[in-house]
Each structure stands twice: as structure tokens, then as C-alpha cells.
């Protein structure tokens, strides 16, 4: 990414399926998800989910900047735009504070993670979604979090059976959001994934699926 120098102003304002109007138990919702094996990855490409960080809600900002605006504090913007130039992230995956500065060598410190990875979704039902539904999935704020870049790289396209946040205090929220996303887009889980999710939720039986 290209930096924009010092042309900015500081602003404290925060800015698939149908969204849920009420919360339900994560463990309960998990038991409604189909359990199947992974489908072949044949045919998967990022392009199957539309352009990267599209402005799907037509608010003049691409999805990446929408999520940075939502998840960062103490933000600074390129003058007259919604481009986030800097801010502070309270990273849910590591439990640490990260200073974000937009620039070719610095932007990757904070990355936007698909909570349910695109390739994971492809192998668990998204092949059956329409092109428009996949584009919505890839840009849905419900499935997106600003997170520590190295943690996101380590996660890659892993599911709950292969990767969980190092910040144990966030694991219940993380798994509950994955369950919510899979429920919203009619995706399935593998047996190992189901068991890993159930294991996490055993420590937080009252955990609810976040509203989306």
C-alpha cells in the first residue's frame, strides 16, 4: 500500500443471509450446523469472491477502511476522505495494543481477517452460493476483524480445529462469531471443527452468537 504523508485530519467518530435481530446461544447454534467432510478445493480462487475490498455498501469507502474505522481508536484520516492513515488497535487475537500507520512498509501490521476464511468457506458450502452471495460474504463486516498482521498470517485459512487466538480470553467470542457466520451463510463444519468449537464453548456455556 502507498502512504499519504501528513495530509490528514483527526476524527474521533467511529464509524449472505439476513442479519440476526436477536442473539442465540453459541453452543445451541453449533448443534444446528451440518457436520460434513471438506469438499475439494478445486476451483477455488480469491476472484470467486469478487474484487478485493469492494465498496459494497456504496458509502464511498472500501471495506478495508470501513473495518479500520470501526475497530481502531484515535484515528487519523487522509483529508477529505475515509482513508484511515493511523490509529490504535486493541487486538483481539493477541490482547495487545498495536499502533497502525498506513504505508508501504507499515500497513501490514494491522490486517483485516476473514473470521471464517474464504478458502475454508469454499470447502464447506460456499461453492453453492451465488457470485453475489460470495461477494457479500467476503465483504460482510460480521465476518471481518482488524487484527494483528502476524497472527492473521499464522492463522492463514485455518478453522477452529487448527487455529485459535493466542488470547484465550477472546476464544469464546471468536468461536461464537465463526458459528454465527456459518449459520448466516448456511455453511457446514467438519467433525474436528465442531469438536474444537464445543471444547472452547464448554468453558463459557452462556456465550451467545453475536448479532450480525
Short mmCIF file of C-alpha atoms in Angstrom, two decimals:
data_model
loop_
_atom_site.label_atom_id
_atom_site.label_comp_id
_atom_site.label_asym_id
_atom_site.label_seq_id
_atom_site.Cartn_x
_atom_site.Cartn_y
_atom_site.Cartn_z
CA UNK A 1 0.00 0.00 0.00
CA UNK A 2 1.07 3.58 -0.61
CA UNK A 3 1.26 6.07 2.23
CA UNK A 4 -0.30 9.52 2.05
CA UNK A 5 2.19 11.55 4.03
CA UNK A 6 0.85 14.06 6.55
CA UNK A 7 -2.24 15.23 4.65
CA UNK A 8 -4.81 14.21 7.23
CA UNK A 9 -7.20 15.31 9.92
CA UNK A 10 -8.04 13.67 13.23
CA UNK A 11 -11.58 12.47 13.82
CA UNK A 12 -12.88 10.65 16.86
CA UNK A 13 -16.01 9.39 15.12
CA UNK A 14 -16.46 5.65 14.73
CA UNK A 15 -17.94 4.90 12.09
CA UNK A 16 -25.30 -13.54 2.54
CA UNK A 17 -28.07 -14.08 4.62
CA UNK A 18 -30.32 -11.89 6.64
CA UNK A 19 -28.82 -10.32 9.76
CA UNK A 20 -29.97 -11.67 13.11
CA UNK A 21 -32.29 -9.49 15.19
CA UNK A 22 -31.76 -11.45 18.41
CA UNK A 23 -28.91 -13.37 19.96
CA UNK A 24 -28.95 -17.12 20.48
CA UNK A 25 -26.69 -19.46 22.38
CA UNK A 26 -23.48 -20.33 20.53
CA UNK A 27 -23.45 -23.94 21.71
CA UNK A 28 -27.09 -24.32 20.70
CA UNK A 29 -26.46 -22.84 17.26
CA UNK A 30 -23.39 -25.02 16.77
CA UNK A 31 -25.56 -28.11 17.09
CA UNK A 32 -27.71 -26.90 14.18
CA UNK A 33 -24.75 -26.69 11.77
CA UNK A 34 -24.38 -29.69 9.44
CA UNK A 35 -21.29 -31.84 10.00
CA UNK A 36 -19.58 -32.97 6.81
CA UNK A 37 -16.12 -33.53 5.42
CA UNK A 38 -14.25 -30.87 3.48
CA UNK A 39 -15.20 -30.56 -0.16
CA UNK A 40 -12.31 -30.48 -2.64
CA UNK A 41 -10.59 -27.11 -3.01
CA UNK A 42 -10.84 -27.49 -6.78
CA UNK A 43 -11.91 -24.27 -8.47
CA UNK A 44 -11.12 -22.00 -5.53
CA UNK A 45 -9.61 -18.60 -6.19
CA UNK A 46 -9.90 -15.23 -4.47
CA UNK A 47 -11.64 -13.94 -7.60
CA UNK A 48 -14.62 -16.22 -6.88
CA UNK A 49 -15.47 -13.76 -4.10
CA UNK A 50 -15.34 -10.61 -6.21
CA UNK A 51 -12.92 -7.66 -6.13
CA UNK A 52 -10.80 -7.25 -3.02
CA UNK A 53 -12.28 -4.80 -0.54
CA UNK A 54 -15.12 -3.56 -2.71
CA UNK A 55 -17.38 -0.70 -1.65
CA UNK A 56 -20.39 -3.00 -1.42
CA UNK A 57 -22.47 -0.66 0.74
CA UNK A 58 -21.72 2.28 -1.60
CA UNK A 59 -20.75 4.63 1.19
CA UNK A 60 -17.67 5.84 -0.69
CA UNK A 61 -15.25 3.76 1.38
CA UNK A 62 -13.80 0.36 0.58
CA UNK A 63 -14.39 -2.45 3.05
CA UNK A 64 -10.86 -2.36 4.47
CA UNK A 65 -11.19 1.28 5.50
CA UNK A 66 -14.69 0.66 6.85
CA UNK A 67 -13.31 -2.03 9.18
CA UNK A 68 -10.29 0.03 10.22
CA UNK A 69 -12.67 2.88 11.01
CA UNK A 70 -14.86 0.56 13.08
CA UNK A 71 -12.12 -1.27 15.01
CA UNK A 72 -9.41 1.35 15.58
CA UNK A 73 -9.38 4.23 18.06
CA UNK A 74 -7.56 7.59 17.92
CA UNK A 75 -7.86 7.55 14.15
CA UNK A 76 -6.45 9.98 11.61
CA UNK A 77 -7.75 10.19 8.05
CA UNK A 78 -6.48 11.44 4.74
CA UNK A 79 -8.03 14.88 4.40
CA UNK A 80 -11.46 14.81 2.84
CA UNK A 81 -11.62 11.01 2.59
CA UNK A 82 -12.38 7.94 4.68
CA UNK A 83 -8.86 6.52 4.20
CA UNK A 84 -7.52 5.67 7.65
CA UNK A 85 -3.91 6.82 7.96
CA UNK A 86 -3.25 5.87 11.56
CA UNK A 87 -4.87 4.64 14.73
CA UNK A 88 -4.62 2.20 17.61
CA UNK A 89 -5.93 -1.36 17.58
CA UNK A 90 -6.82 -3.25 20.74
CA UNK A 91 -6.05 -6.55 19.05
CA UNK A 92 -8.46 -9.34 19.98
CA UNK A 93 -6.17 -12.13 18.78
CA UNK A 94 -3.12 -11.25 20.89
CA UNK A 95 -4.58 -9.00 23.57
CA UNK A 96 -2.04 -6.29 22.77
CA UNK A 97 -2.32 -2.69 21.56
CA UNK A 98 -0.95 -2.09 18.06
CA UNK A 99 -0.16 1.27 16.52
CA UNK A 100 -1.31 1.36 12.90
CA UNK A 101 0.37 3.68 10.38
CA UNK A 102 -0.64 3.43 6.74
CA UNK A 103 2.36 2.99 4.46
CA UNK A 104 4.08 0.61 2.09
CA UNK A 105 6.20 -0.90 4.87
CA UNK A 106 3.82 -0.48 7.81
CA UNK A 107 0.22 -1.20 6.76
CA UNK A 108 0.59 -4.96 7.22
CA UNK A 109 1.00 -4.54 11.00
CA UNK A 110 -2.80 -4.49 11.08
CA UNK A 111 -4.66 -6.74 8.66
CA UNK A 112 -8.33 -7.45 8.04
CA UNK A 113 -9.12 -11.08 8.82
CA UNK A 114 -11.99 -13.11 7.45
CA UNK A 115 -13.08 -14.81 10.68
CA UNK A 116 -14.26 -17.70 8.53
CA UNK A 117 -11.56 -17.84 5.89
CA UNK A 118 -12.56 -17.65 2.25
CA UNK A 119 -10.96 -20.95 1.26
CA UNK A 120 -12.45 -22.63 4.33
CA UNK A 121 -15.88 -21.41 3.30
CA UNK A 122 -15.29 -22.65 -0.26
CA UNK A 123 -14.72 -26.17 1.03
CA UNK A 124 -17.71 -26.04 3.39
CA UNK A 125 -20.61 -24.84 1.31
CA UNK A 126 -19.73 -21.55 -0.37
CA UNK A 127 -19.31 -23.26 -3.74
CA UNK A 128 -23.10 -23.45 -3.74
CA UNK A 129 -23.55 -19.74 -3.03
CA UNK A 130 -24.21 -17.33 -5.88
CA UNK A 131 -21.49 -14.93 -7.05
CA UNK A 132 -23.32 -12.11 -5.31
CA UNK A 133 -23.61 -14.05 -2.06
CA UNK A 134 -19.89 -14.85 -2.09
CA UNK A 135 -19.07 -11.20 -2.70
CA UNK A 136 -21.29 -10.27 0.25
CA UNK A 137 -19.57 -12.93 2.38
CA UNK A 138 -16.10 -11.57 1.55
CA UNK A 139 -17.09 -8.01 2.48
CA UNK A 140 -19.51 -8.68 5.34
CA UNK A 141 -18.41 -6.71 8.44
CA UNK A 142 -19.86 -9.56 10.53
CA UNK A 143 -17.09 -11.81 9.19
CA UNK A 144 -14.29 -9.23 9.34
CA UNK A 145 -11.97 -8.07 12.11
CA UNK A 146 -8.94 -5.78 12.17
CA UNK A 147 -6.24 -7.88 13.81
CA UNK A 148 -2.51 -8.29 14.37
CA UNK A 149 -0.89 -8.97 11.00
CA UNK A 150 1.47 -11.78 12.08
CA UNK A 151 -1.37 -13.55 13.92
CA UNK A 152 -3.52 -13.35 10.80
CA UNK A 153 -0.71 -14.80 8.70
CA UNK A 154 -0.26 -17.64 11.19
CA UNK A 155 -3.98 -18.42 11.09
CA UNK A 156 -3.99 -18.46 7.27
CA UNK A 157 -7.11 -20.39 6.21
CA UNK A 158 -7.35 -22.48 9.36
CA UNK A 159 -10.59 -23.35 11.11
CA UNK A 160 -11.13 -23.76 14.86
CA UNK A 161 -9.63 -27.25 14.77
CA UNK A 162 -6.28 -25.95 13.53
CA UNK A 163 -6.04 -22.40 14.91
CA UNK A 164 -7.37 -20.38 17.84
CA UNK A 165 -6.31 -16.91 19.04
CA UNK A 166 -3.37 -16.81 21.43
CA UNK A 167 -5.51 -14.53 23.59
CA UNK A 168 -7.50 -17.18 25.44
CA UNK A 169 -9.90 -14.55 26.79
CA UNK A 170 -11.17 -13.98 23.25
CA UNK A 171 -11.61 -17.60 22.17
CA UNK A 172 -15.27 -17.89 23.18
CA UNK A 173 -16.15 -14.72 21.25
CA UNK A 174 -14.09 -15.88 18.28
CA UNK A 175 -15.70 -19.30 18.04
CA UNK A 176 -19.16 -17.81 18.57
CA UNK A 177 -18.61 -15.43 15.66
CA UNK A 178 -17.45 -18.27 13.40
CA UNK A 179 -20.61 -20.18 14.31
CA UNK A 180 -22.71 -17.11 13.57
CA UNK A 181 -21.08 -16.64 10.17
CA UNK A 182 -21.52 -20.29 9.22
CA UNK A 183 -25.14 -20.20 10.31
CA UNK A 184 -25.78 -16.98 8.38
CA UNK A 185 -24.37 -18.36 5.13
CA UNK A 186 -25.53 -21.98 5.52
CA UNK A 187 -22.00 -23.38 5.74
CA UNK A 188 -21.06 -26.60 7.46
CA UNK A 189 -18.35 -27.69 9.89
CA UNK A 190 -16.13 -30.75 9.96
CA UNK A 191 -16.33 -33.12 12.91
CA UNK A 192 -12.93 -31.95 14.18
CA UNK A 193 -14.02 -28.32 13.85
CA UNK A 194 -17.30 -28.99 15.65
CA UNK A 195 -15.48 -30.73 18.49
CA UNK A 196 -12.92 -27.91 18.82
CA UNK A 197 -15.70 -25.32 18.96
CA UNK A 198 -17.64 -27.35 21.51
CA UNK A 199 -14.50 -27.68 23.61
CA UNK A 200 -14.00 -23.92 23.69
CA UNK A 201 -17.65 -23.25 24.48
CA UNK A 202 -17.60 -25.71 27.38
CA UNK A 203 -15.78 -23.02 29.35
CA UNK A 204 -18.42 -20.38 28.51
CA UNK A 205 -21.81 -22.14 28.29
CA UNK A 206 -23.71 -18.83 28.28
CA UNK A 207 -21.79 -17.47 25.27
CA UNK A 208 -24.14 -16.01 22.69
CA UNK A 209 -23.73 -15.72 18.94
CA UNK A 210 -23.02 -12.03 18.24
CA UNK A 211 -25.64 -10.05 16.40
CA UNK A 212 -24.93 -9.61 12.72
#
